[in-house]
Amino acid sequence: MSSVMRIHSGLGIAAFLSCSVVLFSFNYNTEDILNGRLKKIGDALISSSFQEGLHMVDRAIAYTMKRNRVMDTLSSPIQMLSFLKRAEPESQEISRAAEIWETTLQLVKERIHQKHKRSINATDLLSTDELKMIADMSGCLSHLQPPICPKHCLASKYRTITGACNNRNNRRWGASNSALARWLPAQYEDGYSQPKSWNPGHLYNGFELPPVREISNKIFRASDNTTSDDNAYTRTIVEWGQYIDHDISFTPQSTSKATFKGGLDCRHTCENLNPCFPIKIPPNDTFSTKKDCLPFYRSSPACGTGEQVVLFETLTVSNQRQQINALTSFIDGSTVYGSTPALENELRNLTSEEGLLNVNTRFSDNGREFLPFVAQVPSPCAQDLGDPDGVRIECFLAGDSRSNEVISLSALHTLWVREHNRIARTLKKLNTHWSAETAYQEARKIVGALHQIITMRDYVPKIIGISAFHHYIGPYGGYDPSINPTVSNVFSTAAFRFGHATIPPVLQRLHHKFQEHKNLSSLSLHEAFFSPWRLIKEGGLDPVIRGLLSKPATLLTPDHIMSKELTEKLFVLSNPGALDLASLNLQRGRDHGLPGYNDWREFCGLHRLETQASLSTVITDLNLVQKIIDAYSHPNNIDVWLGGLVEDTVPGARTGPLFACLIGKQMKNLRDGDRFWWESDNIFTESQRNELAKHSLSHVICDNSGVTEVQTDVFKLGQYPQDFVSCNHIQGLNLEAWQENPNRVGTCNSPPRIKNGNFVLCTMSAQIVVVYSCYFGYKLKGSEEMTCTDSGWSSDPPICKDINECEDLLKPVCHRSAKCKNTNGSYRCLCSDPYVLAEDGRTCIDSGKLPKGSVASVVLAFVALGCFAALFLFAVRQW
């Protein structure tokens, strides 16, 4: 063999070995896992199915991460939707585990069918131990375990950031990263996980379900962009609905944007292949696309769902696919503070003695704070293309990832961060003996209560009407531990999306006299998507807030159900293409297997409407009724979101009877099933409750913006100036109701401080107790509590010790493709050249570049070949 051939062969072998190492590294060293666990089962079918399922899911996720890495701007509507639906890392881990669980069981089912020529549910043949083992290896089992709840006195004083342990008997009720509640069983085409309209030719009441884009074109399409104004309510009520929805529910979509089988990019296929569920585009559609479909990604499944019911000791796994709510269900201000410890830690200013939240350090709004920017840059938000200096404005960081969706929503998020910091500073001045942790937790508790008050007192009665409010919600009777507060699938996916029909197509920005701003023109809605630069460079919050206060919401009418900005231009920036919000909502409902419109009417005790004549009793526009019948062929086939949306509104409300019922039931559950509801016993003192009841969104705006005149109720439409009052006349809470004795703590001196942690005081059995906690990334060593006795504190304070996350082999923080390096309070996942860290911060993916070592090797090889050739020629000449 020649030297050149040897070199080539050597390089080829080295490349092969390198690729093999990387490949097997990325696939979690599955052989090691299988040798350690699956061989105990002794079942080759399960072994091969798990190994293949793991490979399929991880390959698709790796492809998605690599694709996302090259996306530094949101250049298409589908990218914007994907960015909007991207979950926090903890939710992504749960999603991955659930996809592996479901894919493995599906493979087992298919192989049994191939072998025995009959369809058998995988879980009918697998033992509980075998199912538990698959759940353990997939990562699902750890997420299904009930959380460990604190037993100290703070457990009754402050809610956990995840919402867990609110109900002491059902610890996961309302917690983040739990399955949405089902009030009626899902209707999947295979009974377990396949969406409605997944299988061509599948009939419902003798008819196929119409494609969702066809429904949008026939029923939702408006002839122009004109809308009817609401003569009672402002655009603020629309924005609050969106904001509070983002406080209680977020269903992330699949972490993969490629099919698990075959690895096809969902953008390039019109087949229904999990997780791709494309929206079919009818012929001669107005969308300018060369394809027959729009990409659509299924929602992430919750762990342990999608097959038959399984009991893991105390763990119950649903027999149908369920979807995750990544947020706490409670109205608790998670839009401000997040729903996971990691995000909360990122949002907090831990160096502040006042318990503040982080704010923007580069820009301010006339001396007031902006939200901080995300850490990962460049972020994909739109940029000011007209800026001659090219100054980048990154996406904002907030408690909910959708805060950048539209600048009016970003403005509300900003107001509440300012409100928290305002309250925390004042509380610290009133209570100089308080720790930063106490100031933070008390401010957070107040902000959460204000969210509850504004929503239940000022917002919900206007939406469902006073009569429905009394019927479905009624007066507060105290906390009821038998009520499950978990947000329901039908509420999140259908009923509370009624607000999409009330969004105006234009966002106005007004000057201090509430007139059109000469320097800031009104924006079409699509011009305000993902554009935080407009707040920072174009006048700040005040012009946007004035537009929300004085401009009307949109009123749904039969010929203008939804604005063309939402059905034809959703998430349009500078590039061609768009999405259709009506189609997305309908497809999402089918993805989740929501029962139809009439099933939900029956659930609410309303009459089923199974004829065209009976439909016309709740939808008085006969032309609209005819359109619905023409589209669906049978009333029982009507999608619940559409049916509930087009019902005639209840008197004094903005929803029809079905959505009034579903929203009312959900709001009652959120109130009565919340142990920390602001009116509940022992949450606030009577004087504190009296002060909280005085506050309003009007006062929040006055305290945290440059707006000086508002309506007393900012949801009610009024004329300027006669219906506006000075902020000086708006009543608000007096924080002196939270003032405590600053001198001593019982008979003890102020508790000692600890490094990388903090403390909060509380009372238990008439004794003063101090409870210590560590910052995220640290753990307590020593006693968590100290009690004040006659001789002083009962023990020495604990210390906060760094957690070495890299030592956790059961739940590794870094992917096997990365090397974990521990740091104080955190860790880093490191990649070897030419691999780089993906967006999840834990996985290494190919950078697409040659490794530096490989480049050097190639150069040295050519140098060596050159030297060898020169020596060979020299020897020949000498010969």
PDB file of C-alpha atoms in Angstrom, residues 185-276:
ATOM      1  CA  PRO A 185     -62.328  12.174  27.907  1.00  0.00           C
ATOM      2  CA  ALA A 186     -60.277  12.978  24.815  1.00  0.00           C
ATOM      3  CA  GLN A 187     -61.558  11.831  21.430  1.00  0.00           C
ATOM      4  CA  TYR A 188     -58.557  10.459  19.553  1.00  0.00           C
ATOM      5  CA  GLU A 189     -59.000   8.565  16.313  1.00  0.00           C
ATOM      6  CA  ASP A 190     -57.141   5.500  17.660  1.00  0.00           C
ATOM      7  CA  GLY A 191     -58.575   5.991  21.127  1.00  0.00           C
ATOM      8  CA  TYR A 192     -55.213   6.936  22.604  1.00  0.00           C
ATOM      9  CA  SER A 193     -53.187   9.608  20.801  1.00  0.00           C
ATOM     10  CA  GLN A 194     -54.025  10.226  17.118  1.00  0.00           C
ATOM     11  CA  PRO A 195     -55.614  13.676  16.569  1.00  0.00           C
ATOM     12  CA  LYS A 196     -59.004  14.197  15.028  1.00  0.00           C
ATOM     13  CA  SER A 197     -58.671  14.324  11.188  1.00  0.00           C
ATOM     14  CA  TRP A 198     -55.320  12.475  11.390  1.00  0.00           C
ATOM     15  CA  ASN A 199     -56.447   9.559   9.208  1.00  0.00           C
ATOM     16  CA  PRO A 200     -57.869  10.354   5.734  1.00  0.00           C
ATOM     17  CA  GLY A 201     -61.308   8.847   5.311  1.00  0.00           C
ATOM     18  CA  HIS A 202     -62.082   8.740   9.034  1.00  0.00           C
ATOM     19  CA  LEU A 203     -65.773   9.597   9.391  1.00  0.00           C
ATOM     20  CA  TYR A 204     -67.619  11.495  12.087  1.00  0.00           C
ATOM     21  CA  ASN A 205     -71.389  11.093  11.939  1.00  0.00           C
ATOM     22  CA  GLY A 206     -70.937   9.889   8.365  1.00  0.00           C
ATOM     23  CA  PHE A 207     -68.688  12.783   7.235  1.00  0.00           C
ATOM     24  CA  GLU A 208     -65.016  13.666   7.242  1.00  0.00           C
ATOM     25  CA  LEU A 209     -64.054  16.689   9.304  1.00  0.00           C
ATOM     26  CA  PRO A 210     -63.399  19.666   7.041  1.00  0.00           C
ATOM     27  CA  PRO A 211     -59.789  20.923   6.818  1.00  0.00           C
ATOM     28  CA  VAL A 212     -59.246  23.758   9.279  1.00  0.00           C
ATOM     29  CA  ARG A 213     -58.022  26.240   6.660  1.00  0.00           C
ATOM     30  CA  GLU A 214     -61.176  25.582   4.662  1.00  0.00           C
ATOM     31  CA  ILE A 215     -63.251  26.446   7.748  1.00  0.00           C
ATOM     32  CA  SER A 216     -61.243  29.622   8.224  1.00  0.00           C
ATOM     33  CA  ASN A 217     -61.788  30.666   4.612  1.00  0.00           C
ATOM     34  CA  LYS A 218     -65.513  29.946   4.643  1.00  0.00           C
ATOM     35  CA  ILE A 219     -66.452  31.246   8.084  1.00  0.00           C
ATOM     36  CA  PHE A 220     -63.733  33.566   9.387  1.00  0.00           C
ATOM     37  CA  ARG A 221     -62.532  35.371   6.283  1.00  0.00           C
ATOM     38  CA  ALA A 222     -63.536  39.016   6.208  1.00  0.00           C
ATOM     39  CA  SER A 223     -63.932  40.932   2.966  1.00  0.00           C
ATOM     40  CA  ASP A 224     -61.627  43.668   4.303  1.00  0.00           C
ATOM     41  CA  ASN A 225     -59.745  44.679   7.436  1.00  0.00           C
ATOM     42  CA  THR A 226     -62.549  46.797   8.880  1.00  0.00           C
ATOM     43  CA  THR A 227     -63.902  45.766  12.275  1.00  0.00           C
ATOM     44  CA  SER A 228     -66.701  46.768  14.624  1.00  0.00           C
ATOM     45  CA  ASP A 229     -65.666  48.677  17.718  1.00  0.00           C
ATOM     46  CA  ASP A 230     -66.769  47.598  21.170  1.00  0.00           C
ATOM     47  CA  ASN A 231     -68.730  50.513  22.623  1.00  0.00           C
ATOM     48  CA  ALA A 232     -68.171  49.433  26.247  1.00  0.00           C
ATOM     49  CA  TYR A 233     -64.635  48.165  26.682  1.00  0.00           C
ATOM     50  CA  THR A 234     -61.099  49.269  25.868  1.00  0.00           C
ATOM     51  CA  ARG A 235     -58.264  47.428  24.302  1.00  0.00           C
ATOM     52  CA  THR A 236     -56.827  47.057  27.812  1.00  0.00           C
ATOM     53  CA  ILE A 237     -59.373  44.319  28.503  1.00  0.00           C
ATOM     54  CA  VAL A 238     -58.105  42.419  25.458  1.00  0.00           C
ATOM     55  CA  GLU A 239     -54.500  42.744  26.559  1.00  0.00           C
ATOM     56  CA  TRP A 240     -55.293  41.715  30.131  1.00  0.00           C
ATOM     57  CA  GLY A 241     -57.036  38.585  28.852  1.00  0.00           C
ATOM     58  CA  GLN A 242     -53.935  37.600  26.902  1.00  0.00           C
ATOM     59  CA  TYR A 243     -51.648  38.496  29.783  1.00  0.00           C
ATOM     60  CA  ILE A 244     -53.565  36.537  32.414  1.00  0.00           C
ATOM     61  CA  ASP A 245     -53.898  33.572  30.037  1.00  0.00           C
ATOM     62  CA  HIS A 246     -50.096  33.585  29.899  1.00  0.00           C
ATOM     63  CA  ASP A 247     -50.074  33.543  33.707  1.00  0.00           C
ATOM     64  CA  ILE A 248     -52.011  30.281  33.987  1.00  0.00           C
ATOM     65  CA  SER A 249     -51.387  28.180  30.875  1.00  0.00           C
ATOM     66  CA  PHE A 250     -48.734  27.421  28.296  1.00  0.00           C
ATOM     67  CA  THR A 251     -48.703  24.219  26.262  1.00  0.00           C
ATOM     68  CA  PRO A 252     -45.309  23.866  24.578  1.00  0.00           C
ATOM     69  CA  GLN A 253     -45.077  22.156  21.234  1.00  0.00           C
ATOM     70  CA  SER A 254     -42.882  19.161  20.551  1.00  0.00           C
ATOM     71  CA  THR A 255     -39.165  19.677  21.058  1.00  0.00           C
ATOM     72  CA  SER A 256     -38.647  18.111  17.639  1.00  0.00           C
ATOM     73  CA  LYS A 257     -39.441  19.778  14.328  1.00  0.00           C
ATOM     74  CA  ALA A 258     -38.705  16.592  12.393  1.00  0.00           C
ATOM     75  CA  THR A 259     -40.575  13.299  12.199  1.00  0.00           C
ATOM     76  CA  PHE A 260     -39.468  10.597  14.597  1.00  0.00           C
ATOM     77  CA  LYS A 261     -39.803   8.056  11.808  1.00  0.00           C
ATOM     78  CA  GLY A 262     -37.467   8.914   8.966  1.00  0.00           C
ATOM     79  CA  GLY A 263     -36.313  12.268  10.361  1.00  0.00           C
ATOM     80  CA  LEU A 264     -38.209  14.368   7.789  1.00  0.00           C
ATOM     81  CA  ASP A 265     -38.286  18.129   8.377  1.00  0.00           C
ATOM     82  CA  CYS A 266     -41.904  19.043   9.166  1.00  0.00           C
ATOM     83  CA  ARG A 267     -41.578  22.041   6.840  1.00  0.00           C
ATOM     84  CA  HIS A 268     -41.016  19.712   3.914  1.00  0.00           C
ATOM     85  CA  THR A 269     -43.744  17.132   4.341  1.00  0.00           C
ATOM     86  CA  CYS A 270     -47.527  17.247   4.128  1.00  0.00           C
ATOM     87  CA  GLU A 271     -47.941  13.821   5.743  1.00  0.00           C
ATOM     88  CA  ASN A 272     -49.264  13.292   9.250  1.00  0.00           C
ATOM     89  CA  LEU A 273     -46.147  11.849  10.863  1.00  0.00           C
ATOM     90  CA  ASN A 274     -45.618  12.485  14.565  1.00  0.00           C
ATOM     91  CA  PRO A 275     -44.923  15.209  15.649  1.00  0.00           C
ATOM     92  CA  CYS A 276     -45.852  16.812  12.284  1.00  0.00           C
TER      93      CYS A 276
END
